[in-house]
């Protein structure tokens, strides 16, 4: 629905009906003061055994009981009380974490252009807030203006989607003048937008401001829990608060998990209880019969004075009383001690897990923590593992490893994938029957590959520079000036140093430069450019400044390149372009992007190095590296002027087709390119990942990887961590990106996906080769349809047939839904592994959740 109305700077309207929106107070606890006793007691008595012991404790209070009630009530109270205290402590921790968040402070406009600090929980829809650098956004905001003149700001969304790269957000041009506290005195506006929903990457709405209506899109929305970076401050107006905000809509309730043993023990208790009742019944029937027939003859028992427990005139009643006595007397058939001993064993196991030296991390000094001890024994029953990729399988740290310039490949170090392949080849050549373990642990220093290329395997020396593992004397220390194509090399390095959106940050203490880039790849390019002698050290609104070491005879020179236009990278364009004016007053267009996109746009005379570069790109791809192609084009003044006029017109146009206009204009200039070369960076895997996945696959465990990354990247990493192997048959499921609003477009997309799944299932069924393995790759859009009720079983049946499954571009909620589908559809034990806030839903949904304390916080 699109019924939400927000009155900017007028939050009083939202505290009363009809617009009563929730407050910004959040709570993630399982219990509160009122519900704790009933809920926690219910949790305890979900266990059949506890119910049974409660029953016997109640019976033991009756006069029929053969011994004192304390012996029954004490152990029960002890076991239940202990478990409830554990629950209360865990929930108290959650509560304290919530309080910490709710009591963070933020600067809010209180009227007359004055701002004051308020707690997050006191924020209302419509409030204008000012957020400073490195603070989290307190709610979902509409960006009005920032400390930059053009209203941009950089946002880190690590808590939402696990990506460490910075996202660029840009405010509407019309709200740019609101850049001082005073300007908000008379600010009024109305936002009409979509109702609260869980989609992180979409937003539809418009702003009614000064009698004009402006369209809003996701690039103006700042989501709660993301962080402001590289920007001194921003002003924003609150749209969604508290549990309406997108990040809270994505969260799922913390579940209570029970292990299989517990469920099995419940069944055993049922059986034992039935046996107990049977024995007691037989016993009480016998008692009633004896009372009726024999008691009158036993004069020494004085039957005439008997109480009602053994009254020969009413044998049936005596029998019923005896039944209760028998139940309590034979009650030891059901062992309360079994429960206590299992609890003790589990707590001891959890202690051993916490003390395990092999699970200890030297860098951070962290040990493993078994937070829920009642799931320990499940670890041996796992059937499917669902894992996050970024930060779990990989370190999320890019290293510049190789490059191809002017048809020559540079960089002699091998990637991890090549090293693994070399080891396997070496072991295959030496002896077919070496067990896997020896291959990984043997440490040969050099391995001859078929083509006579020698890789040094074994312990590669760590490069001292983070993000740069490149090794090749032909390019380092300025030697590139002696290469035959030195002008192309110069162009290559300049593209690396100029074509990006990063911002240099100087560390005050050391004076060293670090780069805040939109993606880790971009950071790696800048570090590489610096090592090659082109240090990017300053950016202003209009220029980029580079210190160049080897380009002139008199040592290091500082050069200024004026940035005329910047055409941004997005997943649809798959390329990024900067148009700049150099010191000789020439206009140069620099473009970097996916190889397929760049190759389509090359000029006739720009294809000189295409065959060689293509060959190198394929080699890099097989080595599990992420590749980009680099190109340039010289522009004439007149041509640029006429194009720039068009571009400005498109940029200032308002309406739904603005994106299309910009795209069309960009296409006009991004052609006739000249290919310079390509780069290859490696996303380092965590140590031991390929071996681990290999062993798990040999043990017959199914592995699913769910990642927010692009499809190409996910596939490359799939190869790198031996999830995908050469010779596997890949099944890709994706939808054509239609307009999401149109019903028929959705229907068409759904039908095409159904067809794809049906064809793929057919292909798998008809496969003759018994050893053929399939890998399924699906993207987020397609997954939305695949998880709908009428398709999810088809999708699951196909996925189960495949050895590996990779889901890309997945939202946190989809991760949880996929986990639920696998768990409920197969009925087998699932294990989820993740390291960021975006994996919490999946970890909670799986039978067992493992959180990794990685780079991405400890949510």
Short mmCIF file of N, CA and C in Angstrom, two decimals, residues 294-351:
data_model
loop_
_atom_site.label_atom_id
_atom_site.label_comp_id
_atom_site.label_asym_id
_atom_site.label_seq_id
_atom_site.Cartn_x
_atom_site.Cartn_y
_atom_site.Cartn_z
N UNK A 294 -11.11 -61.09 50.45
CA UNK A 294 -10.32 -61.66 51.54
C UNK A 294 -10.32 -60.83 52.82
N UNK A 295 -10.50 -59.51 52.71
CA UNK A 295 -10.35 -58.67 53.90
C UNK A 295 -11.29 -59.07 55.05
N UNK A 296 -12.58 -59.43 54.77
CA UNK A 296 -13.46 -59.80 55.88
C UNK A 296 -12.93 -61.00 56.68
N UNK A 297 -12.13 -61.91 56.05
CA UNK A 297 -11.64 -63.08 56.77
C UNK A 297 -10.44 -62.74 57.63
N UNK A 298 -9.74 -61.59 57.32
CA UNK A 298 -8.52 -61.26 58.09
C UNK A 298 -8.92 -60.51 59.34
N UNK A 299 -9.34 -61.25 60.37
CA UNK A 299 -9.87 -60.61 61.58
C UNK A 299 -8.85 -59.74 62.28
N UNK A 300 -7.52 -60.15 62.14
CA UNK A 300 -6.49 -59.39 62.87
C UNK A 300 -6.32 -57.98 62.31
N UNK A 301 -6.90 -57.68 61.12
CA UNK A 301 -6.83 -56.32 60.59
C UNK A 301 -8.02 -55.48 61.05
N UNK A 302 -8.91 -56.11 61.84
CA UNK A 302 -10.12 -55.44 62.33
C UNK A 302 -10.88 -54.75 61.21
N UNK A 303 -11.35 -55.53 60.23
CA UNK A 303 -12.03 -54.93 59.07
C UNK A 303 -13.24 -54.09 59.45
N UNK A 304 -13.84 -54.38 60.60
CA UNK A 304 -15.06 -53.60 60.92
C UNK A 304 -14.72 -52.14 61.23
N UNK A 305 -13.45 -51.84 61.69
CA UNK A 305 -13.08 -50.44 61.98
C UNK A 305 -12.31 -49.79 60.82
N UNK A 306 -12.32 -50.38 59.63
CA UNK A 306 -11.42 -49.91 58.56
C UNK A 306 -11.80 -48.49 58.11
N UNK A 307 -10.77 -47.77 57.69
CA UNK A 307 -11.05 -46.43 57.11
C UNK A 307 -11.45 -46.59 55.64
N UNK A 308 -11.66 -45.45 54.97
CA UNK A 308 -12.22 -45.58 53.62
C UNK A 308 -11.17 -46.04 52.59
N UNK A 309 -9.89 -46.14 53.00
CA UNK A 309 -8.88 -46.59 52.04
C UNK A 309 -8.99 -48.10 51.81
N UNK A 310 -9.50 -48.83 52.81
CA UNK A 310 -9.68 -50.27 52.58
C UNK A 310 -10.99 -50.72 53.23
N UNK A 311 -12.05 -50.27 52.59
CA UNK A 311 -13.37 -50.57 53.11
C UNK A 311 -13.96 -51.71 52.29
N UNK A 312 -14.14 -52.91 52.91
CA UNK A 312 -14.62 -54.07 52.14
C UNK A 312 -16.00 -53.83 51.55
N UNK A 313 -16.77 -52.88 52.13
CA UNK A 313 -18.10 -52.64 51.54
C UNK A 313 -17.99 -51.78 50.28
N UNK A 314 -16.88 -51.03 50.13
CA UNK A 314 -16.72 -50.21 48.92
C UNK A 314 -15.36 -50.49 48.27
N UNK A 315 -15.20 -51.69 47.70
CA UNK A 315 -13.88 -52.08 47.16
C UNK A 315 -13.43 -51.20 45.98
N UNK A 316 -14.39 -50.72 45.16
CA UNK A 316 -14.00 -49.94 43.97
C UNK A 316 -13.27 -48.67 44.39
N UNK A 317 -13.77 -48.00 45.44
CA UNK A 317 -13.16 -46.76 45.91
C UNK A 317 -11.74 -47.04 46.43
N UNK A 318 -11.64 -48.14 47.18
CA UNK A 318 -10.31 -48.52 47.69
C UNK A 318 -9.33 -48.73 46.54
N UNK A 319 -9.86 -49.38 45.48
CA UNK A 319 -9.00 -49.64 44.31
C UNK A 319 -8.49 -48.35 43.69
N UNK A 320 -9.38 -47.32 43.59
CA UNK A 320 -8.98 -46.05 42.98
C UNK A 320 -7.91 -45.37 43.84
N UNK A 321 -8.10 -45.40 45.16
CA UNK A 321 -7.09 -44.79 46.03
C UNK A 321 -5.76 -45.51 45.90
N UNK A 322 -5.85 -46.84 45.77
CA UNK A 322 -4.61 -47.62 45.65
C UNK A 322 -3.89 -47.29 44.34
N UNK A 323 -4.69 -47.00 43.30
CA UNK A 323 -4.09 -46.66 41.98
C UNK A 323 -3.14 -45.47 42.15
N UNK A 324 -3.59 -44.46 42.92
CA UNK A 324 -2.76 -43.27 43.12
C UNK A 324 -1.50 -43.64 43.90
N UNK A 325 -1.69 -44.43 44.95
CA UNK A 325 -0.52 -44.85 45.74
C UNK A 325 0.48 -45.59 44.85
N UNK A 326 -0.05 -46.49 44.01
CA UNK A 326 0.82 -47.29 43.15
C UNK A 326 1.58 -46.39 42.16
N UNK A 327 0.87 -45.42 41.57
CA UNK A 327 1.52 -44.51 40.62
C UNK A 327 2.72 -43.83 41.28
N UNK A 328 2.55 -43.38 42.53
CA UNK A 328 3.64 -42.69 43.20
C UNK A 328 4.73 -43.68 43.59
N UNK A 329 4.32 -44.86 44.03
CA UNK A 329 5.27 -45.84 44.53
C UNK A 329 6.15 -46.37 43.41
N UNK A 330 5.51 -46.68 42.25
CA UNK A 330 6.30 -47.21 41.12
C UNK A 330 6.85 -46.06 40.26
N UNK A 331 6.65 -44.82 40.71
CA UNK A 331 7.03 -43.65 39.89
C UNK A 331 8.49 -43.64 39.49
N UNK A 332 9.33 -44.40 40.22
CA UNK A 332 10.76 -44.38 39.90
C UNK A 332 11.07 -45.06 38.59
N UNK A 333 10.02 -45.67 38.00
CA UNK A 333 10.19 -46.22 36.65
C UNK A 333 10.54 -45.08 35.68
N UNK A 334 10.04 -43.87 35.95
CA UNK A 334 10.36 -42.71 35.10
C UNK A 334 11.42 -41.88 35.82
N UNK A 335 12.61 -41.82 35.25
CA UNK A 335 13.74 -41.26 36.01
C UNK A 335 13.84 -39.74 35.85
N UNK A 336 13.60 -39.00 36.92
CA UNK A 336 13.86 -37.55 36.86
C UNK A 336 15.37 -37.36 36.80
N UNK A 337 16.10 -38.34 37.33
CA UNK A 337 17.56 -38.22 37.34
C UNK A 337 18.14 -38.23 35.93
N UNK A 338 17.43 -38.92 35.01
CA UNK A 338 17.92 -38.96 33.62
C UNK A 338 17.98 -37.54 33.07
N UNK A 339 16.92 -36.77 33.35
CA UNK A 339 16.88 -35.39 32.88
C UNK A 339 18.00 -34.58 33.50
N UNK A 340 18.16 -34.74 34.81
CA UNK A 340 19.19 -33.96 35.48
C UNK A 340 20.56 -34.32 34.93
N UNK A 341 20.79 -35.63 34.75
CA UNK A 341 22.13 -36.02 34.28
C UNK A 341 22.37 -35.54 32.84
N UNK A 342 21.32 -35.57 32.00
CA UNK A 342 21.51 -35.07 30.62
C UNK A 342 21.81 -33.57 30.65
N UNK A 343 21.10 -32.82 31.50
CA UNK A 343 21.38 -31.38 31.63
C UNK A 343 22.83 -31.17 32.04
N UNK A 344 23.28 -31.96 33.02
CA UNK A 344 24.66 -31.81 33.51
C UNK A 344 25.64 -32.11 32.39
N UNK A 345 25.37 -33.20 31.63
CA UNK A 345 26.27 -33.57 30.53
C UNK A 345 26.36 -32.43 29.51
N UNK A 346 25.18 -31.84 29.19
CA UNK A 346 25.17 -30.78 28.19
C UNK A 346 25.95 -29.55 28.67
N UNK A 347 25.76 -29.21 29.93
CA UNK A 347 26.48 -28.04 30.45
C UNK A 347 27.99 -28.32 30.42
N UNK A 348 28.37 -29.55 30.77
CA UNK A 348 29.79 -29.91 30.74
C UNK A 348 30.32 -29.84 29.30
N UNK A 349 29.53 -30.38 28.34
CA UNK A 349 29.94 -30.31 26.93
C UNK A 349 30.15 -28.86 26.51
N UNK A 350 29.18 -28.02 26.87
CA UNK A 350 29.28 -26.61 26.49
C UNK A 350 30.57 -26.02 27.07
N UNK A 351 30.90 -26.43 28.28
CA UNK A 351 32.13 -25.94 28.91
C UNK A 351 33.35 -26.39 28.11
#
